[in-house]
Amino acid sequence: MNHDTYDLHTHSTASDGTLTPAELVARAAAAGVTVLALTDHDTTAGIAEATAAALEHGIRLIAGVEISATWGERTVHIVGLGVAVDAPELATGLAELRTFRAWRAEEIGRRLAKHGIDDAYEGARGFSNGSLIGRTHFARLLVQRGLAADTNEVFKRFLTHGKPGHVAGQWASLEAAVSWIRAAGGQAVIAHPGRYRLTHTRLLRFIREFHNAGGAALEVVTSTHSRDDILNFARLAREQQLLASVGSDFHGPEHAWLQLGRLPPLPTSCVPVWRDWS
Ligand code: AMP
Ligand code: MN
Ligand code: MN
Ligand code: MN
């Protein structure tokens, strides 16, 4: 047994988090996290800084990424843990996703302009501070402009399917996302499975395709999972012979309800994704 505290899903300013990688690591260490994965959307640009900071704080940094994937008509997220950031398949794949992101950000700007919201692209780019641009940056901009009370409301009114700023995702296939992670020596994890609103049948199909593609684990514990979700996904992981992961999906301290190092434990029936980590 060990006494580590794991948080294997977090974001920094390299994608849509609000803390720099070094600030994130400092905050995680202070909160008692001893094994932290930085898993920014479609980039590993923050890993070097986070690794250096982790050394300073005496915690272990797992190089990670959260890959945007398209499965059927849906966007799903596949976390990669323990990836070599310079592995060519992964680096090239992520670069393609960022190219799509850059176009999508401009397209969101054009669509919002048609809806009477000017210069949203420029504003979102300002919020992203030179990193890749995500919908979260548009959401923060529209909140700042007083167009919605919070980012969740921006997503609901402007950025999701059928809304004025929505642009359909054209991300990696499930097979590609998993194979890039494996080629980089990492383990693939289905992020926040409770968020996809899949029927039980579709969820099972998704998990089986993921497993067949070489996927390793299911994120059983995450901040948006209820107690029932945790038990349900723990059972699914066991039945489908997947390992289980734990990650907050922390994006910054302004989300007061979600803090680092404060997750419920994995049910004891789970085999943790870190079982074979040295
Ligand atoms: P993107 O990958 O650019 O399409 O943006 C997805 C990100 O937006 C997620 O990782 C979350 O950080 C954020 N997000 C998605 N839905 C919501 C929501 N309803 N409220 C607030 N943030 C959201
Ligand atoms: Mn995000
Ligand atoms: Mn996600
Ligand atoms: Mn995430």
GROMACS .gro file of C-alpha atoms and ligand atoms in nm:
model
  304
    1MET     CA    1   0.000   0.000   0.000
    2ASN     CA    2   0.111   0.354  -0.051
    3HIS     CA    3  -0.026   0.677   0.086
    4ASP     CA    4  -0.020   0.886  -0.226
    5THR     CA    5  -0.296   1.129  -0.315
    6TYR     CA    6  -0.369   1.124  -0.687
    7ASP     CA    7  -0.520   1.388  -0.913
    8LEU     CA    8  -0.481   1.272  -1.271
    9HIS     CA    9  -0.686   1.530  -1.466
   10THR     CA   10  -0.609   1.904  -1.445
   11HIS     CA   11  -0.572   2.209  -1.671
   12SER     CA   12  -0.339   2.507  -1.688
   13THR     CA   13  -0.307   2.824  -1.895
   14ALA     CA   14  -0.153   2.606  -2.167
   15SER     CA   15  -0.520   2.530  -2.252
   16ASP     CA   16  -0.829   2.662  -2.073
   17GLY     CA   17  -0.715   2.664  -1.709
   18THR     CA   18  -0.647   2.990  -1.526
   19LEU     CA   19  -0.331   2.895  -1.332
   20THR     CA   20   0.009   2.864  -1.500
   21PRO     CA   21   0.157   2.513  -1.485
   22ALA     CA   22   0.389   2.621  -1.200
   23GLU     CA   23   0.099   2.780  -1.005
   24LEU     CA   24  -0.111   2.467  -1.056
   25VAL     CA   25   0.164   2.242  -0.923
   26ALA     CA   26   0.220   2.468  -0.620
   27ARG     CA   27  -0.150   2.467  -0.542
   28ALA     CA   28  -0.181   2.090  -0.583
   29ALA     CA   29   0.122   2.029  -0.357
   30ALA     CA   30  -0.023   2.262  -0.092
   31ALA     CA   31  -0.353   2.072  -0.112
   32GLY     CA   32  -0.174   1.742  -0.040
   33VAL     CA   33  -0.166   1.597  -0.392
   34THR     CA   34   0.148   1.384  -0.429
   35VAL     CA   35   0.091   1.252  -0.782
   36LEU     CA   36  -0.044   1.510  -1.027
   37ALA     CA   37  -0.116   1.477  -1.398
   38LEU     CA   38  -0.134   1.790  -1.611
   39THR     CA   39  -0.379   1.707  -1.889
   40ASP     CA   40  -0.437   2.015  -2.101
   41HIS     CA   41  -0.670   1.999  -2.401
   42ASP     CA   42  -0.483   1.891  -2.715
   43THR     CA   43  -0.143   2.018  -2.601
   44THR     CA   44   0.153   1.918  -2.387
   45ALA     CA   45   0.299   2.272  -2.392
   46GLY     CA   46   0.273   2.307  -2.013
   47ILE     CA   47   0.447   1.982  -1.921
   48ALA     CA   48   0.807   2.108  -1.907
   49GLU     CA   49   0.719   2.393  -1.669
   50ALA     CA   50   0.501   2.164  -1.456
   51THR     CA   51   0.775   1.901  -1.434
   52ALA     CA   52   1.029   2.155  -1.311
   53ALA     CA   53   0.782   2.291  -1.054
   54ALA     CA   54   0.697   1.940  -0.931
   55LEU     CA   55   1.064   1.872  -0.867
   56GLU     CA   56   1.081   2.188  -0.657
   57HIS     CA   57   0.772   2.092  -0.455
   58GLY     CA   58   0.868   1.727  -0.413
   59ILE     CA   59   0.563   1.584  -0.587
   60ARG     CA   60   0.539   1.355  -0.889
   61LEU     CA   61   0.422   1.503  -1.219
   62ILE     CA   62   0.266   1.270  -1.473
   63ALA     CA   63   0.291   1.406  -1.828
   64GLY     CA   64  -0.063   1.399  -1.963
   65VAL     CA   65  -0.299   1.536  -2.224
   66GLU     CA   66  -0.677   1.543  -2.280
   67ILE     CA   67  -0.746   1.465  -2.644
   68SER     CA   68  -1.064   1.588  -2.812
   69ALA     CA   69  -1.218   1.301  -3.009
   70THR     CA   70  -1.527   1.255  -3.221
   71TRP     CA   71  -1.721   0.933  -3.167
   72GLY     CA   72  -2.036   0.908  -3.375
   73GLU     CA   73  -2.169   1.264  -3.372
   74ARG     CA   74  -2.035   1.332  -3.027
   75THR     CA   75  -1.729   1.496  -2.882
   76VAL     CA   76  -1.563   1.278  -2.619
   77HIS     CA   77  -1.243   1.334  -2.425
   78ILE     CA   78  -0.963   1.081  -2.395
   79VAL     CA   79  -0.698   1.149  -2.131
   80GLY     CA   80  -0.348   1.019  -2.192
   81LEU     CA   81  -0.131   0.953  -1.885
   82GLY     CA   82   0.245   0.905  -1.884
   83VAL     CA   83   0.302   1.017  -2.242
   84ALA     CA   84   0.637   1.103  -2.398
   85VAL     CA   85   0.566   1.456  -2.516
   86ASP     CA   86   0.809   1.433  -2.807
   87ALA     CA   87   0.664   1.111  -2.950
   88PRO     CA   88   0.603   1.200  -3.318
   89GLU     CA   89   0.258   1.039  -3.364
   90LEU     CA   90   0.121   1.220  -3.060
   91ALA     CA   91   0.290   1.552  -3.138
   92THR     CA   92   0.167   1.546  -3.500
   93GLY     CA   93  -0.185   1.441  -3.403
   94LEU     CA   94  -0.217   1.713  -3.140
   95ALA     CA   95  -0.082   1.972  -3.384
   96GLU     CA   96  -0.362   1.878  -3.628
   97LEU     CA   97  -0.623   1.922  -3.356
   98ARG     CA   98  -0.483   2.265  -3.273
   99THR     CA   99  -0.502   2.362  -3.641
  100PHE     CA  100  -0.872   2.275  -3.632
  101ARG     CA  101  -0.909   2.469  -3.305
  102ALA     CA  102  -0.753   2.779  -3.460
  103TRP     CA  103  -0.997   2.768  -3.754
  104ARG     CA  104  -1.289   2.690  -3.523
  105ALA     CA  105  -1.209   2.990  -3.302
  106GLU     CA  106  -1.227   3.221  -3.604
  107GLU     CA  107  -1.546   3.053  -3.719
  108ILE     CA  108  -1.705   3.096  -3.375
  109GLY     CA  109  -1.607   3.463  -3.397
  110ARG     CA  110  -1.775   3.497  -3.740
  111ARG     CA  111  -2.090   3.326  -3.619
  112LEU     CA  112  -2.115   3.538  -3.306
  113ALA     CA  113  -2.060   3.850  -3.522
  114LYS     CA  114  -2.365   3.755  -3.728
  115HIS     CA  115  -2.550   3.739  -3.401
  116GLY     CA  116  -2.446   4.097  -3.316
  117ILE     CA  117  -2.149   4.009  -3.091
  118ASP     CA  118  -1.846   4.186  -3.239
  119ASP     CA  119  -1.476   4.107  -3.206
  120ALA     CA  120  -1.533   3.792  -3.005
  121TYR     CA  121  -1.241   3.613  -3.173
  122GLU     CA  122  -1.000   3.892  -3.077
  123GLY     CA  123  -1.143   3.897  -2.725
  124ALA     CA  124  -1.119   3.521  -2.678
  125ARG     CA  125  -0.764   3.529  -2.810
  126GLY     CA  126  -0.686   3.787  -2.542
  127PHE     CA  127  -0.825   3.553  -2.275
  128SER     CA  128  -0.619   3.263  -2.410
  129ASN     CA  129  -0.304   3.474  -2.375
  130GLY     CA  130  -0.125   3.318  -2.671
  131SER     CA  131  -0.223   2.956  -2.595
  132LEU     CA  132  -0.475   2.755  -2.792
  133ILE     CA  133  -0.825   2.903  -2.799
  134GLY     CA  134  -1.113   2.702  -2.655
  135ARG     CA  135  -1.479   2.771  -2.601
  136THR     CA  136  -1.401   2.849  -2.237
  137HIS     CA  137  -1.212   3.159  -2.352
  138PHE     CA  138  -1.519   3.277  -2.544
  139ALA     CA  139  -1.730   3.202  -2.236
  140ARG     CA  140  -1.509   3.414  -2.011
  141LEU     CA  141  -1.521   3.700  -2.262
  142LEU     CA  142  -1.900   3.698  -2.289
  143VAL     CA  143  -1.933   3.694  -1.910
  144GLN     CA  144  -1.694   3.990  -1.889
  145ARG     CA  145  -1.909   4.175  -2.144
  146GLY     CA  146  -2.215   4.113  -1.928
  147LEU     CA  147  -2.388   3.892  -2.187
  148ALA     CA  148  -2.435   3.609  -1.934
  149ALA     CA  149  -2.405   3.561  -1.560
  150ASP     CA  150  -2.152   3.278  -1.573
  151THR     CA  151  -1.965   3.058  -1.819
  152ASN     CA  152  -2.216   2.777  -1.788
  153GLU     CA  153  -2.488   3.015  -1.911
  154VAL     CA  154  -2.269   3.120  -2.206
  155PHE     CA  155  -2.233   2.755  -2.309
  156LYS     CA  156  -2.608   2.699  -2.283
  157ARG     CA  157  -2.708   3.013  -2.474
  158PHE     CA  158  -2.430   3.055  -2.728
  159LEU     CA  159  -2.184   2.768  -2.767
  160THR     CA  160  -2.365   2.435  -2.767
  161HIS     CA  161  -2.553   2.249  -3.040
  162GLY     CA  162  -2.819   2.462  -3.210
  163LYS     CA  163  -2.693   2.788  -3.057
  164PRO     CA  164  -2.553   3.088  -3.252
  165GLY     CA  165  -2.183   3.030  -3.185
  166HIS     CA  166  -2.183   2.651  -3.219
  167VAL     CA  167  -1.938   2.489  -3.461
  168ALA     CA  168  -1.942   2.110  -3.491
  169GLY     CA  169  -1.624   1.939  -3.372
  170GLN     CA  170  -1.400   1.757  -3.621
  171TRP     CA  171  -1.163   1.596  -3.377
  172ALA     CA  172  -0.955   1.278  -3.367
  173SER     CA  173  -1.124   0.940  -3.413
  174LEU     CA  174  -1.140   0.728  -3.098
  175GLU     CA  175  -0.889   0.484  -3.251
  176ALA     CA  176  -0.648   0.763  -3.343
  177ALA     CA  177  -0.661   0.925  -2.998
  178VAL     CA  178  -0.589   0.593  -2.825
  179SER     CA  179  -0.315   0.496  -3.071
  180TRP     CA  180  -0.131   0.830  -3.037
  181ILE     CA  181  -0.131   0.786  -2.659
  182ARG     CA  182  -0.008   0.426  -2.681
  183ALA     CA  183   0.259   0.516  -2.936
  184ALA     CA  184   0.380   0.774  -2.681
  185GLY     CA  185   0.403   0.501  -2.416
  186GLY     CA  186   0.098   0.626  -2.225
  187GLN     CA  187  -0.227   0.485  -2.092
  188ALA     CA  188  -0.557   0.603  -2.244
  189VAL     CA  189  -0.842   0.693  -2.009
  190ILE     CA  190  -1.205   0.780  -2.091
  191ALA     CA  191  -1.249   1.120  -1.923
  192HIS     CA  192  -1.566   1.199  -1.722
  193PRO     CA  193  -1.784   0.920  -1.871
  194GLY     CA  194  -2.087   1.053  -1.683
  195ARG     CA  195  -2.095   1.370  -1.891
  196TYR     CA  196  -2.174   1.227  -2.234
  197ARG     CA  197  -2.544   1.163  -2.187
  198LEU     CA  198  -2.520   0.830  -2.366
  199THR     CA  199  -2.784   0.563  -2.326
  200HIS     CA  200  -2.659   0.256  -2.144
  201THR     CA  201  -2.636   0.063  -2.473
  202ARG     CA  202  -2.434   0.336  -2.645
  203LEU     CA  203  -2.212   0.380  -2.340
  204LEU     CA  204  -2.133   0.009  -2.343
  205ARG     CA  205  -2.055   0.022  -2.715
  206PHE     CA  206  -1.829   0.322  -2.657
  207ILE     CA  207  -1.643   0.150  -2.373
  208ARG     CA  208  -1.601  -0.171  -2.576
  209GLU     CA  209  -1.469   0.014  -2.882
  210PHE     CA  210  -1.232   0.203  -2.654
  211HIS     CA  211  -1.114  -0.123  -2.497
  212ASN     CA  212  -1.069  -0.289  -2.838
  213ALA     CA  213  -0.867   0.011  -2.956
  214GLY     CA  214  -0.626  -0.046  -2.666
  215GLY     CA  215  -0.775   0.192  -2.408
  216ALA     CA  216  -0.670   0.123  -2.049
  217ALA     CA  217  -0.897   0.296  -1.800
  218LEU     CA  218  -1.220   0.471  -1.710
  219GLU     CA  219  -1.220   0.791  -1.504
  220VAL     CA  220  -1.437   0.658  -1.223
  221VAL     CA  221  -1.390   0.946  -0.981
  222THR     CA  222  -1.416   1.301  -1.113
  223SER     CA  223  -1.573   1.616  -0.974
  224THR     CA  224  -1.890   1.599  -1.186
  225HIS     CA  225  -1.968   1.240  -1.082
  226SER     CA  226  -2.223   1.177  -0.810
  227ARG     CA  227  -2.183   0.901  -0.554
  228ASP     CA  228  -2.407   0.684  -0.774
  229ASP     CA  229  -2.202   0.765  -1.085
  230ILE     CA  230  -1.887   0.655  -0.903
  231LEU     CA  231  -2.039   0.320  -0.802
  232ASN     CA  232  -2.189   0.270  -1.147
  233PHE     CA  233  -1.864   0.343  -1.333
  234ALA     CA  234  -1.663   0.137  -1.084
  235ARG     CA  235  -1.884  -0.160  -1.170
  236LEU     CA  236  -1.858  -0.092  -1.544
  237ALA     CA  237  -1.479  -0.066  -1.522
  238ARG     CA  238  -1.464  -0.401  -1.343
  239GLU     CA  239  -1.704  -0.572  -1.584
  240GLN     CA  240  -1.527  -0.434  -1.891
  241GLN     CA  241  -1.182  -0.510  -1.749
  242LEU     CA  242  -1.064  -0.152  -1.745
  243LEU     CA  243  -0.849   0.013  -1.482
  244ALA     CA  244  -0.992   0.306  -1.287
  245SER     CA  245  -0.865   0.665  -1.273
  246VAL     CA  246  -0.922   0.965  -1.047
  247GLY     CA  247  -0.907   1.327  -1.164
  248SER     CA  248  -1.069   1.651  -1.057
  249ASP     CA  249  -1.074   1.823  -1.401
  250PHE     CA  250  -0.959   2.133  -1.213
  251HIS     CA  251  -0.952   2.449  -1.429
  252GLY     CA  252  -0.876   2.712  -1.165
  253PRO     CA  253  -0.951   2.830  -0.810
  254GLU     CA  254  -1.251   3.042  -0.916
  255HIS     CA  255  -1.466   2.728  -0.932
  256ALA     CA  256  -1.505   2.714  -0.555
  257TRP     CA  257  -1.691   2.382  -0.552
  258LEU     CA  258  -1.408   2.198  -0.724
  259GLN     CA  259  -1.073   2.194  -0.551
  260LEU     CA  260  -0.754   1.997  -0.593
  261GLY     CA  261  -0.689   1.700  -0.367
  262ARG     CA  262  -1.050   1.682  -0.244
  263LEU     CA  263  -1.189   1.387  -0.440
  264PRO     CA  264  -1.365   1.086  -0.291
  265PRO     CA  265  -1.157   0.765  -0.292
  266LEU     CA  266  -1.181   0.498  -0.561
  267PRO     CA  267  -1.417   0.218  -0.459
  268THR     CA  268  -1.206  -0.071  -0.331
  269SER     CA  269  -1.339  -0.295  -0.610
  270CYS     CA  270  -1.144  -0.088  -0.866
  271VAL     CA  271  -0.800  -0.165  -0.999
  272PRO     CA  272  -0.627   0.175  -1.007
  273VAL     CA  273  -0.470   0.299  -1.328
  274TRP     CA  274  -0.147   0.352  -1.130
  275ARG     CA  275  -0.125  -0.016  -1.024
  276ASP     CA  276   0.185  -0.087  -1.231
  277TRP     CA  277   0.350   0.254  -1.200
  278SER     CA  278   0.698   0.230  -1.055
  279AMP     P1  279  -1.360   2.305  -2.621
  279AMP     O1  280  -1.269   2.187  -2.601
  279AMP     O2  281  -1.286   2.429  -2.663
  279AMP     O3  282  -1.476   2.275  -2.711
  279AMP     O4  283  -1.419   2.341  -2.479
  279AMP     C1  284  -1.457   2.240  -2.390
  279AMP     C2  285  -1.437   2.292  -2.249
  279AMP     O5  286  -1.537   2.386  -2.218
  279AMP     C3  287  -1.448   2.187  -2.142
  279AMP     O6  288  -1.324   2.125  -2.120
  279AMP     C4  289  -1.486   2.268  -2.022
  279AMP     O7  290  -1.371   2.327  -1.965
  279AMP     C5  291  -1.570   2.379  -2.081
  279AMP     N1  292  -1.716   2.355  -2.072
  279AMP     C6  293  -1.790   2.267  -2.142
  279AMP     N2  294  -1.921   2.277  -2.111
  279AMP     C7  295  -1.929   2.374  -2.016
  279AMP     C8  296  -2.036   2.432  -1.941
  279AMP     N3  297  -2.162   2.392  -1.960
  279AMP     N4  298  -2.007   2.529  -1.854
  279AMP     C9  299  -1.880   2.571  -1.836
  279AMP     N5  300  -1.776   2.520  -1.902
  279AMP    C10  301  -1.799   2.423  -1.991
  280MN      MN  302  -1.166   2.259  -2.032
  281MN      MN  303  -1.307   1.711  -2.069
  282MN      MN  304  -1.057   1.829  -1.861
   0.00000   0.00000   0.00000
